[in-house]
Amino acid sequence: MKKPILVVSTGAGISAESGIKTFRDADGLWENYPVMQVASADGFRRDPELVHQFYNARRRDLIKALPNDAHRALVELEKDYDVYIITQNVDDLHERAGSSHVLHLHGELMKIRSVTNPDYIETLDIDHLETTPATRGKNGDPMRPHIVFFQEPVPNIEKAVELVHKADVFVVIGTSLVVYPAAGLIQCVRAGVPIYYIDPNPADTSAITGVHVIRAKATEGMRTLATLLTAPK
Ligand code: OAD
């Protein structure tokens, strides 16, 4: 029998309990770093070294982190649903947890790509992160983080919208819903499709019909949601 389609949109909050800082919470990354200098196209043109340093620090945090129970609960739901994850996160914790379908909207931290040839992408060797400053590719090209900087288009947004149109259930986890176009995905859900939003400090979604807010951290919220989604009908 065909399984129902569960589309999940995740943000920094799902990785918070893995020890990865969010962006806009108190003591979040954007409180401690000048966002337009380290994460924008102009910033990279002005000072690529600073941008590489910023993302190398993020990589060092990521390799120490492990997927948490919320990432794992999404894998578990694959028994009952066709689960498609659309993530704003650049970490690889969904993949490491074992999720089968993960679409990254804002790029991938462990990858770098050529500044002159966007099709040339390398995956960083985590064992040599300290000695590989990620500024030159193996082919000698100047490299940049494989990250969607502010001021750049989001290449995977159309694929994401297509997935959201197919959803039988839509779930949002741990995002402040302020960065577009990702924040607009919730508006693309078909009428009548249930929407669940897990976040301890959720954005105001009262203008969108059908949103069930689960005000909780990702791991606890996912336990509640898994019970709801797998209860016998
Ligand atoms: P934000 O930092 O804007 O929002 C994090 C959300 O996670 C907030 O709503 C928090 O309440 C929630 N949160 C905190 N701890 C949580 C927990 N334990 N469980 C669940 N939720 C928790 O992060 P994003 O919305 O993901 O883009 O940010 C979107 C984009 O802005 C990022 O992808 C990044 C950033 O600039 C780029 O760098 C391109």
PDB file of N, CA and C and ligand atoms in Angstrom, residues 10-14 16-17 22-25 30 35 39 55 88-90 106 147-150 173-179 197-203 216-219, ligand 1:
ATOM      1  N   THR A  10      12.880  21.728   8.201  1.00  0.00           N
ATOM      2  CA  THR A  10      13.620  21.913   9.455  1.00  0.00           C
ATOM      3  C   THR A  10      14.519  23.143   9.407  1.00  0.00           C
ATOM      4  N   GLY A  11      14.717  23.711  10.610  1.00  0.00           N
ATOM      5  CA  GLY A  11      15.632  24.838  10.754  1.00  0.00           C
ATOM      6  C   GLY A  11      16.604  24.551  11.886  1.00  0.00           C
ATOM      7  N   ALA A  12      17.358  25.572  12.249  1.00  0.00           N
ATOM      8  CA  ALA A  12      18.460  25.409  13.200  1.00  0.00           C
ATOM      9  C   ALA A  12      18.021  24.756  14.520  1.00  0.00           C
ATOM     10  N   GLY A  13      16.748  24.967  14.906  1.00  0.00           N
ATOM     11  CA  GLY A  13      16.283  24.442  16.189  1.00  0.00           C
ATOM     12  C   GLY A  13      16.366  22.936  16.307  1.00  0.00           C
ATOM     13  N   ILE A  14      16.268  22.207  15.185  1.00  0.00           N
ATOM     14  CA  ILE A  14      16.321  20.741  15.314  1.00  0.00           C
ATOM     15  C   ILE A  14      17.717  20.279  15.705  1.00  0.00           C
ATOM     16  N   ALA A  16      19.744  22.117  17.677  1.00  0.00           N
ATOM     17  CA  ALA A  16      20.177  22.805  18.908  1.00  0.00           C
ATOM     18  C   ALA A  16      20.547  21.803  19.996  1.00  0.00           C
ATOM     19  N   GLU A  17      19.728  20.742  20.125  1.00  0.00           N
ATOM     20  CA  GLU A  17      20.023  19.758  21.176  1.00  0.00           C
ATOM     21  C   GLU A  17      21.211  18.854  20.817  1.00  0.00           C
ATOM     22  N   THR A  22      21.858  27.988  17.248  1.00  0.00           N
ATOM     23  CA  THR A  22      20.928  28.562  16.277  1.00  0.00           C
ATOM     24  C   THR A  22      21.453  29.953  15.892  1.00  0.00           C
ATOM     25  N   PHE A  23      20.715  30.656  15.048  1.00  0.00           N
ATOM     26  CA  PHE A  23      21.179  31.963  14.565  1.00  0.00           C
ATOM     27  C   PHE A  23      20.621  33.111  15.381  1.00  0.00           C
ATOM     28  N   ARG A  24      19.316  33.034  15.699  1.00  0.00           N
ATOM     29  CA  ARG A  24      18.647  34.219  16.244  1.00  0.00           C
ATOM     30  C   ARG A  24      18.197  34.094  17.692  1.00  0.00           C
ATOM     31  N   ASP A  25      18.475  32.949  18.354  1.00  0.00           N
ATOM     32  CA  ASP A  25      18.158  32.867  19.786  1.00  0.00           C
ATOM     33  C   ASP A  25      19.178  33.729  20.544  1.00  0.00           C
ATOM     34  N   TRP A  30      24.193  34.939  15.066  1.00  0.00           N
ATOM     35  CA  TRP A  30      24.144  36.305  14.509  1.00  0.00           C
ATOM     36  C   TRP A  30      24.245  37.392  15.590  1.00  0.00           C
ATOM     37  N   VAL A  35      26.705  39.311  10.536  1.00  0.00           N
ATOM     38  CA  VAL A  35      26.143  38.413   9.517  1.00  0.00           C
ATOM     39  C   VAL A  35      26.492  38.826   8.088  1.00  0.00           C
ATOM     40  N   ALA A  39      28.454  36.038   5.955  1.00  0.00           N
ATOM     41  CA  ALA A  39      27.505  35.150   5.280  1.00  0.00           C
ATOM     42  C   ALA A  39      26.790  35.806   4.103  1.00  0.00           C
ATOM     43  N   TYR A  55      33.326  29.719   8.511  1.00  0.00           N
ATOM     44  CA  TYR A  55      32.757  28.404   8.186  1.00  0.00           C
ATOM     45  C   TYR A  55      33.647  27.259   8.679  1.00  0.00           C
ATOM     46  N   GLN A  88      16.794  23.954   6.085  1.00  0.00           N
ATOM     47  CA  GLN A  88      17.573  25.184   5.922  1.00  0.00           C
ATOM     48  C   GLN A  88      18.967  24.980   6.507  1.00  0.00           C
ATOM     49  N   ASN A  89      19.140  23.853   7.208  1.00  0.00           N
ATOM     50  CA  ASN A  89      20.419  23.647   7.903  1.00  0.00           C
ATOM     51  C   ASN A  89      21.504  23.209   6.925  1.00  0.00           C
ATOM     52  N   VAL A  90      22.718  23.655   7.237  1.00  0.00           N
ATOM     53  CA  VAL A  90      23.848  23.264   6.385  1.00  0.00           C
ATOM     54  C   VAL A  90      24.602  22.110   7.027  1.00  0.00           C
ATOM     55  N   HIS A 106      19.954  25.765   1.915  1.00  0.00           N
ATOM     56  CA  HIS A 106      20.989  26.792   2.095  1.00  0.00           C
ATOM     57  C   HIS A 106      22.407  26.241   1.955  1.00  0.00           C
ATOM     58  N   ILE A 147      27.590  27.199   0.269  1.00  0.00           N
ATOM     59  CA  ILE A 147      26.557  27.771   1.140  1.00  0.00           C
ATOM     60  C   ILE A 147      25.837  28.830   0.319  1.00  0.00           C
ATOM     61  N   VAL A 148      24.531  28.920   0.497  1.00  0.00           N
ATOM     62  CA  VAL A 148      23.793  30.013  -0.138  1.00  0.00           C
ATOM     63  C   VAL A 148      23.975  31.252   0.738  1.00  0.00           C
ATOM     64  N   PHE A 149      24.718  32.212   0.226  1.00  0.00           N
ATOM     65  CA  PHE A 149      24.939  33.447   0.988  1.00  0.00           C
ATOM     66  C   PHE A 149      23.702  34.339   0.885  1.00  0.00           C
ATOM     67  N   PHE A 150      23.559  35.231   1.878  1.00  0.00           N
ATOM     68  CA  PHE A 150      22.545  36.279   1.723  1.00  0.00           C
ATOM     69  C   PHE A 150      22.855  37.022   0.427  1.00  0.00           C
ATOM     70  N   ILE A 173       9.898  22.274  11.934  1.00  0.00           N
ATOM     71  CA  ILE A 173      10.597  22.082  13.216  1.00  0.00           C
ATOM     72  C   ILE A 173      11.724  23.101  13.369  1.00  0.00           C
ATOM     73  N   GLY A 174      11.666  23.881  14.451  1.00  0.00           N
ATOM     74  CA  GLY A 174      12.810  24.686  14.865  1.00  0.00           C
ATOM     75  C   GLY A 174      13.273  25.734  13.883  1.00  0.00           C
ATOM     76  N   THR A 175      12.347  26.541  13.402  1.00  0.00           N
ATOM     77  CA  THR A 175      12.759  27.679  12.570  1.00  0.00           C
ATOM     78  C   THR A 175      11.965  28.911  12.974  1.00  0.00           C
ATOM     79  N   SER A 176      12.641  30.068  12.923  1.00  0.00           N
ATOM     80  CA  SER A 176      11.981  31.317  13.297  1.00  0.00           C
ATOM     81  C   SER A 176      11.087  31.837  12.171  1.00  0.00           C
ATOM     82  N   LEU A 177      11.107  31.181  11.023  1.00  0.00           N
ATOM     83  CA  LEU A 177      10.267  31.556   9.871  1.00  0.00           C
ATOM     84  C   LEU A 177      10.475  33.018   9.475  1.00  0.00           C
ATOM     85  N   VAL A 178      11.726  33.461   9.480  1.00  0.00           N
ATOM     86  CA  VAL A 178      11.982  34.840   9.044  1.00  0.00           C
ATOM     87  C   VAL A 178      12.749  34.908   7.720  1.00  0.00           C
ATOM     88  N   VAL A 179      13.449  33.835   7.337  1.00  0.00           N
ATOM     89  CA  VAL A 179      14.273  33.910   6.132  1.00  0.00           C
ATOM     90  C   VAL A 179      13.493  33.337   4.937  1.00  0.00           C
ATOM     91  N   TYR A 197       3.788  22.399  13.854  1.00  0.00           N
ATOM     92  CA  TYR A 197       4.955  23.288  13.983  1.00  0.00           C
ATOM     93  C   TYR A 197       5.532  23.098  15.381  1.00  0.00           C
ATOM     94  N   ILE A 198       6.707  22.484  15.453  1.00  0.00           N
ATOM     95  CA  ILE A 198       7.365  22.206  16.738  1.00  0.00           C
ATOM     96  C   ILE A 198       8.432  23.260  16.990  1.00  0.00           C
ATOM     97  N   ASP A 199       8.301  23.995  18.087  1.00  0.00           N
ATOM     98  CA  ASP A 199       9.296  25.028  18.407  1.00  0.00           C
ATOM     99  C   ASP A 199       8.995  25.512  19.830  1.00  0.00           C
ATOM    100  N   PRO A 200      10.016  25.658  20.677  1.00  0.00           N
ATOM    101  CA  PRO A 200       9.735  26.133  22.042  1.00  0.00           C
ATOM    102  C   PRO A 200       9.336  27.606  22.076  1.00  0.00           C
ATOM    103  N   ASN A 201       9.668  28.330  21.006  1.00  0.00           N
ATOM    104  CA  ASN A 201       9.352  29.764  20.954  1.00  0.00           C
ATOM    105  C   ASN A 201       8.889  30.084  19.531  1.00  0.00           C
ATOM    106  N   PRO A 202       7.709  29.542  19.175  1.00  0.00           N
ATOM    107  CA  PRO A 202       7.309  29.564  17.761  1.00  0.00           C
ATOM    108  C   PRO A 202       6.975  30.962  17.237  1.00  0.00           C
ATOM    109  N   ALA A 203       7.159  31.152  15.940  1.00  0.00           N
ATOM    110  CA  ALA A 203       6.718  32.386  15.284  1.00  0.00           C
ATOM    111  C   ALA A 203       5.186  32.396  15.272  1.00  0.00           C
ATOM    112  N   ALA A 216       7.463  23.062  22.091  1.00  0.00           N
ATOM    113  CA  ALA A 216       8.409  22.183  22.797  1.00  0.00           C
ATOM    114  C   ALA A 216       9.712  22.144  22.015  1.00  0.00           C
ATOM    115  N   LYS A 217      10.757  21.685  22.697  1.00  0.00           N
ATOM    116  CA  LYS A 217      12.018  21.455  21.995  1.00  0.00           C
ATOM    117  C   LYS A 217      11.829  20.309  21.010  1.00  0.00           C
ATOM    118  N   ALA A 218      12.741  20.223  20.067  1.00  0.00           N
ATOM    119  CA  ALA A 218      12.563  19.271  18.963  1.00  0.00           C
ATOM    120  C   ALA A 218      12.424  17.821  19.432  1.00  0.00           C
ATOM    121  N   THR A 219      13.255  17.397  20.384  1.00  0.00           N
ATOM    122  CA  THR A 219      13.207  15.976  20.767  1.00  0.00           C
ATOM    123  C   THR A 219      11.874  15.645  21.437  1.00  0.00           C
TER     124      THR A 219
HETATM  125  P1  OAD B   1      16.853  30.783  13.726  1.00  0.00           P
HETATM  126  O1  OAD B   1      18.043  30.892  14.609  1.00  0.00           O
HETATM  127  O2  OAD B   1      16.355  32.011  13.054  1.00  0.00           O
HETATM  128  O3  OAD B   1      15.648  30.161  14.531  1.00  0.00           O
HETATM  129  C1  OAD B   1      15.838  29.050  15.344  1.00  0.00           C
HETATM  130  C2  OAD B   1      14.494  28.556  15.830  1.00  0.00           C
HETATM  131  O4  OAD B   1      14.731  27.368  16.562  1.00  0.00           O
HETATM  132  C3  OAD B   1      13.763  29.544  16.753  1.00  0.00           C
HETATM  133  O5  OAD B   1      12.405  29.632  16.374  1.00  0.00           O
HETATM  134  C4  OAD B   1      13.910  28.882  18.130  1.00  0.00           C
HETATM  135  O6  OAD B   1      12.788  29.127  18.978  1.00  0.00           O
HETATM  136  C5  OAD B   1      13.980  27.408  17.753  1.00  0.00           C
HETATM  137  N1  OAD B   1      14.656  26.542  18.735  1.00  0.00           N
HETATM  138  C6  OAD B   1      15.630  26.835  19.610  1.00  0.00           C
HETATM  139  N2  OAD B   1      15.982  25.744  20.308  1.00  0.00           N
HETATM  140  C7  OAD B   1      15.206  24.732  19.859  1.00  0.00           C
HETATM  141  C8  OAD B   1      15.084  23.338  20.170  1.00  0.00           C
HETATM  142  N3  OAD B   1      15.836  22.743  21.108  1.00  0.00           N
HETATM  143  N4  OAD B   1      14.177  22.609  19.478  1.00  0.00           N
HETATM  144  C9  OAD B   1      13.403  23.178  18.508  1.00  0.00           C
HETATM  145  N5  OAD B   1      13.465  24.463  18.188  1.00  0.00           N
HETATM  146  C10 OAD B   1      14.355  25.235  18.846  1.00  0.00           C
HETATM  147  O7  OAD B   1      17.205  29.632  12.661  1.00  0.00           O
HETATM  148  P2  OAD B   1      16.527  29.341  11.230  1.00  0.00           P
HETATM  149  O8  OAD B   1      15.087  29.694  11.246  1.00  0.00           O
HETATM  150  O9  OAD B   1      16.906  27.962  10.867  1.00  0.00           O
HETATM  151  O10 OAD B   1      20.751  30.878   6.651  1.00  0.00           O
HETATM  152  O11 OAD B   1      17.324  30.364  10.325  1.00  0.00           O
HETATM  153  C11 OAD B   1      17.085  30.404   8.953  1.00  0.00           C
HETATM  154  C12 OAD B   1      18.342  30.796   8.217  1.00  0.00           C
HETATM  155  O12 OAD B   1      18.874  31.994   8.783  1.00  0.00           O
HETATM  156  C13 OAD B   1      19.480  29.808   8.361  1.00  0.00           C
HETATM  157  O13 OAD B   1      19.364  28.724   7.472  1.00  0.00           O
HETATM  158  C14 OAD B   1      20.686  30.639   8.063  1.00  0.00           C
HETATM  159  C15 OAD B   1      20.312  31.869   8.862  1.00  0.00           C
HETATM  160  O14 OAD B   1      20.859  33.078   8.415  1.00  0.00           O
HETATM  161  C16 OAD B   1      21.926  31.041   6.040  1.00  0.00           C
HETATM  162  O15 OAD B   1      22.978  31.123   6.642  1.00  0.00           O
HETATM  163  C17 OAD B   1      21.830  31.143   4.564  1.00  0.00           C
END
